[in-house]
Amino acid sequence: MGKGKLAKFADMASYPHVFEYPHSVAEQVPFEMKGHWREQFFKNDNPIVLELGCGRGEYTVGLGRMCADKNFIGIDIKGARMWTGATDSLREGMTNVAFLRTNIEIIDRFFAPGEVDEIWITFPDPQMKKVTKRLTSTAFLQRYASFLKPDGIVHLKTDSNFLYTYTDALVKVNNLPVEVNNTDIYGSSEEFRMQNSELNIRTYYEQQWLDRGLTIKYIKFHLPQGVTLQEPDIEIELDDYRSYNRSKRSGLQTSK
């Protein structure tokens, strides 16, 4: 039997590398480490990389293992899930991994301008009904731009054809510089896989989607500073499969 939620939350409260500031708390308590993550927590000058919607923290921990010369922060509101990665990284004595439990909608309260180098968005809910909730929407990209370094990098790894198509269109309409755009990373060449080795990290749910025959898409693009982004004017066919925690879709439907 797995460890209960209350016990996991108790563990998280005691972990030195976990910071818990849900919306209700963040409004009342200032986050004094904003702008000081490197010197006050990581104790180095290495680049800071965020994983948004980190879930169990598998990708954050996996990236931390692969890249000792970077600092990684997994962000999610669901602490019971985050406990897995937080516990694994603590047991392994990883000094380049931290976790922040908060709402992504207020993420700009925790990082100063230019403090973050890269953002990973791994398998988020595609939010097919509401544009402003998509983690690659202009609303969120403008938030990220407020604390990313100039020309910082955004990575999207997703099983959702809807979210991939939307993000691809958004990137194109705004002429954002793209480094990689791949619609089937595991079906790509060995050379591609070697050049993008961080994509080989597989989460629990990612493996479930792969087992069901879904392809994994990936876009890596730069986010310039001081630009006003616009939403793509495009109709997109909704994902017609029942994904984990996603509602059933049937028939040909489209959404902007």
Short mmCIF file of C-alpha atoms in Angstrom, two decimals:
data_model
loop_
_atom_site.label_atom_id
_atom_site.label_comp_id
_atom_site.label_asym_id
_atom_site.label_seq_id
_atom_site.Cartn_x
_atom_site.Cartn_y
_atom_site.Cartn_z
CA MET A 1 0.00 0.00 0.00
CA GLY A 2 1.34 3.42 -0.93
CA LYS A 3 2.05 6.11 1.58
CA GLY A 4 -1.03 8.17 2.46
CA LYS A 5 -1.54 11.78 1.38
CA LEU A 6 -1.30 13.20 4.90
CA ALA A 7 2.00 11.43 5.49
CA LYS A 8 3.32 12.68 2.15
CA PHE A 9 2.34 16.27 2.95
CA ALA A 10 4.08 15.93 6.32
CA ASP A 11 7.22 14.73 4.57
CA MET A 12 7.07 17.57 2.07
CA ALA A 13 6.79 20.15 4.85
CA SER A 14 10.07 18.85 6.29
CA TYR A 15 12.04 18.61 3.02
CA PRO A 16 14.67 21.36 2.74
CA HIS A 17 14.38 21.53 -1.06
CA VAL A 18 10.58 21.88 -1.22
CA PHE A 19 8.87 25.27 -1.06
CA GLU A 20 5.10 25.38 -0.65
CA TYR A 21 3.28 28.58 -1.60
CA PRO A 22 -0.22 27.80 -2.93
CA HIS A 23 -2.28 30.77 -4.10
CA SER A 24 -3.85 31.45 -0.70
CA VAL A 25 -0.46 31.60 1.01
CA ALA A 26 1.42 33.42 -1.75
CA GLU A 27 -0.99 36.36 -1.52
CA GLN A 28 -0.14 36.88 2.15
CA VAL A 29 3.53 35.88 2.39
CA PRO A 30 6.26 37.45 0.22
CA PHE A 31 8.67 35.03 -1.40
CA GLU A 32 12.00 36.43 -0.28
CA MET A 33 14.10 34.10 -2.44
CA LYS A 34 12.74 35.69 -5.64
CA GLY A 35 15.80 36.81 -7.56
CA HIS A 36 18.12 34.90 -5.22
CA TRP A 37 17.61 31.23 -6.07
CA ARG A 38 21.23 30.75 -7.14
CA GLU A 39 22.98 32.29 -4.17
CA GLN A 40 20.51 31.38 -1.43
CA PHE A 41 19.52 27.85 -2.41
CA PHE A 42 21.63 26.31 -5.17
CA LYS A 43 24.86 28.03 -4.06
CA ASN A 44 26.16 28.29 -7.64
CA ASP A 45 25.83 30.37 -10.79
CA ASN A 46 24.47 27.60 -13.02
CA PRO A 47 21.44 28.10 -15.31
CA ILE A 48 18.00 27.62 -13.76
CA VAL A 49 15.50 25.39 -15.57
CA LEU A 50 11.83 25.02 -14.60
CA GLU A 51 9.48 22.11 -15.25
CA LEU A 52 5.88 23.31 -15.17
CA GLY A 53 3.19 20.84 -14.16
CA CYS A 54 5.88 18.44 -12.99
CA GLY A 55 3.46 15.85 -11.55
CA ARG A 56 5.52 13.14 -9.88
CA GLY A 57 8.70 15.07 -10.61
CA GLU A 58 10.18 12.31 -12.74
CA TYR A 59 11.32 14.68 -15.48
CA THR A 60 12.77 17.21 -13.07
CA VAL A 61 14.78 14.51 -11.33
CA GLY A 62 15.76 12.89 -14.63
CA LEU A 63 17.06 16.19 -15.98
CA GLY A 64 18.92 16.80 -12.73
CA ARG A 65 20.68 13.46 -13.05
CA MET A 66 21.65 14.15 -16.67
CA CYS A 67 22.79 17.75 -16.26
CA ALA A 68 24.84 18.40 -13.14
CA ASP A 69 25.77 21.83 -14.53
CA LYS A 70 22.18 23.11 -14.37
CA ASN A 71 19.68 23.75 -11.57
CA PHE A 72 16.16 22.34 -11.89
CA ILE A 73 12.91 23.35 -10.18
CA GLY A 74 9.77 21.25 -10.58
CA ILE A 75 6.52 23.20 -10.16
CA ASP A 76 3.04 21.84 -9.54
CA ILE A 77 0.15 22.39 -7.14
CA LYS A 78 -0.39 18.69 -6.39
CA GLY A 79 1.93 17.94 -3.51
CA ALA A 80 1.02 14.28 -3.08
CA ARG A 81 2.26 13.57 -6.60
CA MET A 82 5.32 15.79 -6.27
CA TRP A 83 6.35 13.79 -3.19
CA THR A 84 7.76 11.01 -5.39
CA GLY A 85 10.34 13.16 -7.14
CA ALA A 86 11.05 15.21 -4.03
CA THR A 87 11.72 12.05 -2.05
CA ASP A 88 13.88 10.44 -4.74
CA SER A 89 16.03 13.56 -5.15
CA LEU A 90 16.45 13.91 -1.39
CA ARG A 91 17.47 10.27 -0.97
CA GLU A 92 20.00 10.64 -3.79
CA GLY A 93 21.45 13.77 -2.24
CA MET A 94 20.84 15.83 -5.36
CA THR A 95 21.85 19.44 -4.81
CA ASN A 96 20.66 20.76 -8.19
CA VAL A 97 16.97 19.89 -7.78
CA ALA A 98 14.21 21.74 -5.93
CA PHE A 99 10.41 21.73 -5.97
CA LEU A 100 7.91 24.56 -5.69
CA ARG A 101 4.30 23.72 -4.87
CA THR A 102 2.19 26.55 -6.16
CA ASN A 103 -0.31 27.54 -8.85
CA ILE A 104 1.37 28.11 -12.20
CA GLU A 105 -0.94 31.11 -12.76
CA ILE A 106 1.12 33.05 -10.20
CA ILE A 107 4.55 31.72 -11.16
CA ASP A 108 5.91 35.20 -11.87
CA ARG A 109 5.76 35.93 -8.13
CA PHE A 110 8.65 33.55 -7.51
CA PHE A 111 11.27 34.53 -10.10
CA ALA A 112 12.91 37.84 -10.95
CA PRO A 113 13.48 39.17 -14.48
CA GLY A 114 16.18 37.18 -16.25
CA GLU A 115 16.50 34.64 -13.43
CA VAL A 116 15.33 31.60 -15.42
CA ASP A 117 17.09 30.20 -18.50
CA GLU A 118 14.70 27.50 -19.73
CA ILE A 119 11.19 26.16 -19.18
CA TRP A 120 10.00 22.60 -19.77
CA ILE A 121 6.27 21.97 -20.20
CA THR A 122 5.79 18.21 -20.09
CA PHE A 123 2.47 16.57 -20.90
CA PRO A 124 0.14 19.30 -19.65
CA ASP A 125 -3.63 19.14 -19.92
CA PRO A 126 -4.23 20.56 -23.44
CA GLN A 127 -7.16 22.63 -22.15
CA MET A 128 -9.05 22.27 -25.42
CA LYS A 129 -11.99 24.38 -24.25
CA LYS A 130 -10.22 27.42 -22.80
CA VAL A 131 -7.30 29.12 -24.53
CA THR A 132 -6.11 31.11 -21.52
CA LYS A 133 -5.54 27.93 -19.49
CA ARG A 134 -3.17 26.38 -22.03
CA LEU A 135 0.38 26.53 -20.71
CA THR A 136 1.65 27.61 -24.13
CA SER A 137 -0.97 30.34 -24.63
CA THR A 138 0.03 33.97 -25.08
CA ALA A 139 -1.25 34.65 -21.56
CA PHE A 140 1.25 32.20 -20.07
CA LEU A 141 4.09 33.00 -22.46
CA GLN A 142 3.87 36.66 -21.43
CA ARG A 143 4.23 35.55 -17.79
CA TYR A 144 7.25 33.43 -18.65
CA ALA A 145 8.86 36.31 -20.56
CA SER A 146 8.77 38.40 -17.37
CA PHE A 147 11.37 36.17 -15.69
CA LEU A 148 13.10 34.31 -18.54
CA LYS A 149 16.49 35.59 -19.61
CA PRO A 150 16.47 37.42 -22.99
CA ASP A 151 15.75 34.89 -25.72
CA GLY A 152 15.13 32.15 -23.14
CA ILE A 153 14.08 28.67 -24.21
CA VAL A 154 10.68 26.95 -23.90
CA HIS A 155 10.32 23.19 -24.42
CA LEU A 156 6.96 21.50 -25.00
CA LYS A 157 6.74 17.70 -24.87
CA THR A 158 3.20 16.40 -25.37
CA ASP A 159 1.07 13.45 -26.42
CA SER A 160 -1.73 15.82 -27.46
CA ASN A 161 -2.03 16.52 -31.17
CA PHE A 162 -4.36 19.39 -30.29
CA LEU A 163 -1.84 21.14 -28.05
CA TYR A 164 1.03 20.48 -30.44
CA THR A 165 -0.92 21.91 -33.40
CA TYR A 166 -1.97 24.95 -31.39
CA THR A 167 1.56 25.65 -30.15
CA ASP A 168 3.08 25.10 -33.58
CA ALA A 169 0.63 27.64 -35.04
CA LEU A 170 1.30 30.14 -32.24
CA VAL A 171 5.05 29.88 -32.73
CA LYS A 172 4.67 30.44 -36.47
CA VAL A 173 2.26 33.37 -36.32
CA ASN A 174 4.58 35.14 -33.87
CA ASN A 175 7.77 34.25 -35.76
CA LEU A 176 9.35 32.78 -32.63
CA PRO A 177 12.76 31.20 -33.32
CA VAL A 178 12.44 27.40 -33.35
CA GLU A 179 15.33 25.03 -32.69
CA VAL A 180 13.48 21.71 -32.87
CA ASN A 181 10.02 20.75 -34.10
CA ASN A 182 9.31 17.01 -34.16
CA THR A 183 5.97 15.18 -34.37
CA ASP A 184 7.28 11.74 -33.35
CA ILE A 185 10.42 11.83 -31.23
CA TYR A 186 10.60 8.08 -30.60
CA GLY A 187 10.14 7.37 -34.28
CA SER A 188 13.03 9.66 -35.16
CA SER A 189 16.58 8.73 -36.08
CA GLU A 190 19.15 7.56 -33.56
CA GLU A 191 21.15 10.70 -34.38
CA PHE A 192 18.21 12.90 -33.37
CA ARG A 193 17.74 10.92 -30.16
CA MET A 194 21.42 11.30 -29.28
CA GLN A 195 21.45 15.02 -30.03
CA ASN A 196 18.35 15.51 -27.85
CA SER A 197 19.11 12.97 -25.14
CA GLU A 198 16.96 14.74 -22.55
CA LEU A 199 13.90 13.67 -24.55
CA ASN A 200 14.61 10.05 -23.72
CA ILE A 201 13.44 10.55 -20.13
CA ARG A 202 10.09 8.78 -19.87
CA THR A 203 7.55 9.48 -17.18
CA TYR A 204 5.05 6.94 -15.90
CA TYR A 205 2.16 8.47 -17.81
CA GLU A 206 4.23 9.01 -20.94
CA GLN A 207 4.86 5.27 -21.08
CA GLN A 208 1.13 4.65 -20.74
CA TRP A 209 0.47 6.86 -23.78
CA LEU A 210 3.24 5.20 -25.77
CA ASP A 211 1.78 1.78 -24.94
CA ARG A 212 -1.51 2.99 -26.42
CA GLY A 213 0.18 3.91 -29.68
CA LEU A 214 0.23 7.69 -29.24
CA THR A 215 3.15 9.60 -30.72
CA ILE A 216 5.06 12.12 -28.61
CA LYS A 217 5.56 15.58 -30.09
CA TYR A 218 8.21 18.13 -29.16
CA ILE A 219 8.82 21.81 -29.88
CA LYS A 220 11.80 23.81 -28.62
CA PHE A 221 11.60 27.53 -29.25
CA HIS A 222 13.00 30.84 -28.03
CA LEU A 223 10.91 33.53 -26.37
CA PRO A 224 12.22 37.03 -27.18
CA GLN A 225 11.70 39.88 -24.73
CA GLY A 226 9.50 42.91 -25.24
CA VAL A 227 7.23 41.46 -27.91
CA THR A 228 3.44 41.43 -27.95
CA LEU A 229 2.24 37.95 -28.85
CA GLN A 230 -0.95 37.15 -30.72
CA GLU A 231 -3.10 34.05 -30.68
CA PRO A 232 -3.29 31.99 -33.89
CA ASP A 233 -6.57 32.18 -35.78
CA ILE A 234 -6.92 28.46 -36.40
CA GLU A 235 -9.48 25.71 -35.92
CA ILE A 236 -8.01 22.51 -34.52
CA GLU A 237 -9.46 19.03 -34.39
CA LEU A 238 -9.90 17.98 -30.77
CA ASP A 239 -8.08 14.95 -29.43
CA ASP A 240 -10.49 12.05 -29.85
CA TYR A 241 -9.01 9.71 -27.27
CA ARG A 242 -9.69 9.43 -23.57
CA SER A 243 -6.46 10.47 -21.94
CA TYR A 244 -5.76 10.24 -18.25
CA ASN A 245 -7.90 12.81 -16.45
CA ARG A 246 -9.21 14.10 -19.77
CA SER A 247 -12.78 13.89 -20.93
CA LYS A 248 -13.96 11.60 -23.71
CA ARG A 249 -14.00 13.15 -27.18
CA SER A 250 -15.80 11.57 -30.09
CA GLY A 251 -16.47 12.64 -33.64
CA LEU A 252 -14.77 15.44 -35.50
CA GLN A 253 -14.84 18.56 -33.39
CA THR A 254 -12.78 21.70 -33.65
CA SER A 255 -11.85 24.51 -31.35
CA LYS A 256 -9.90 27.73 -31.54
#
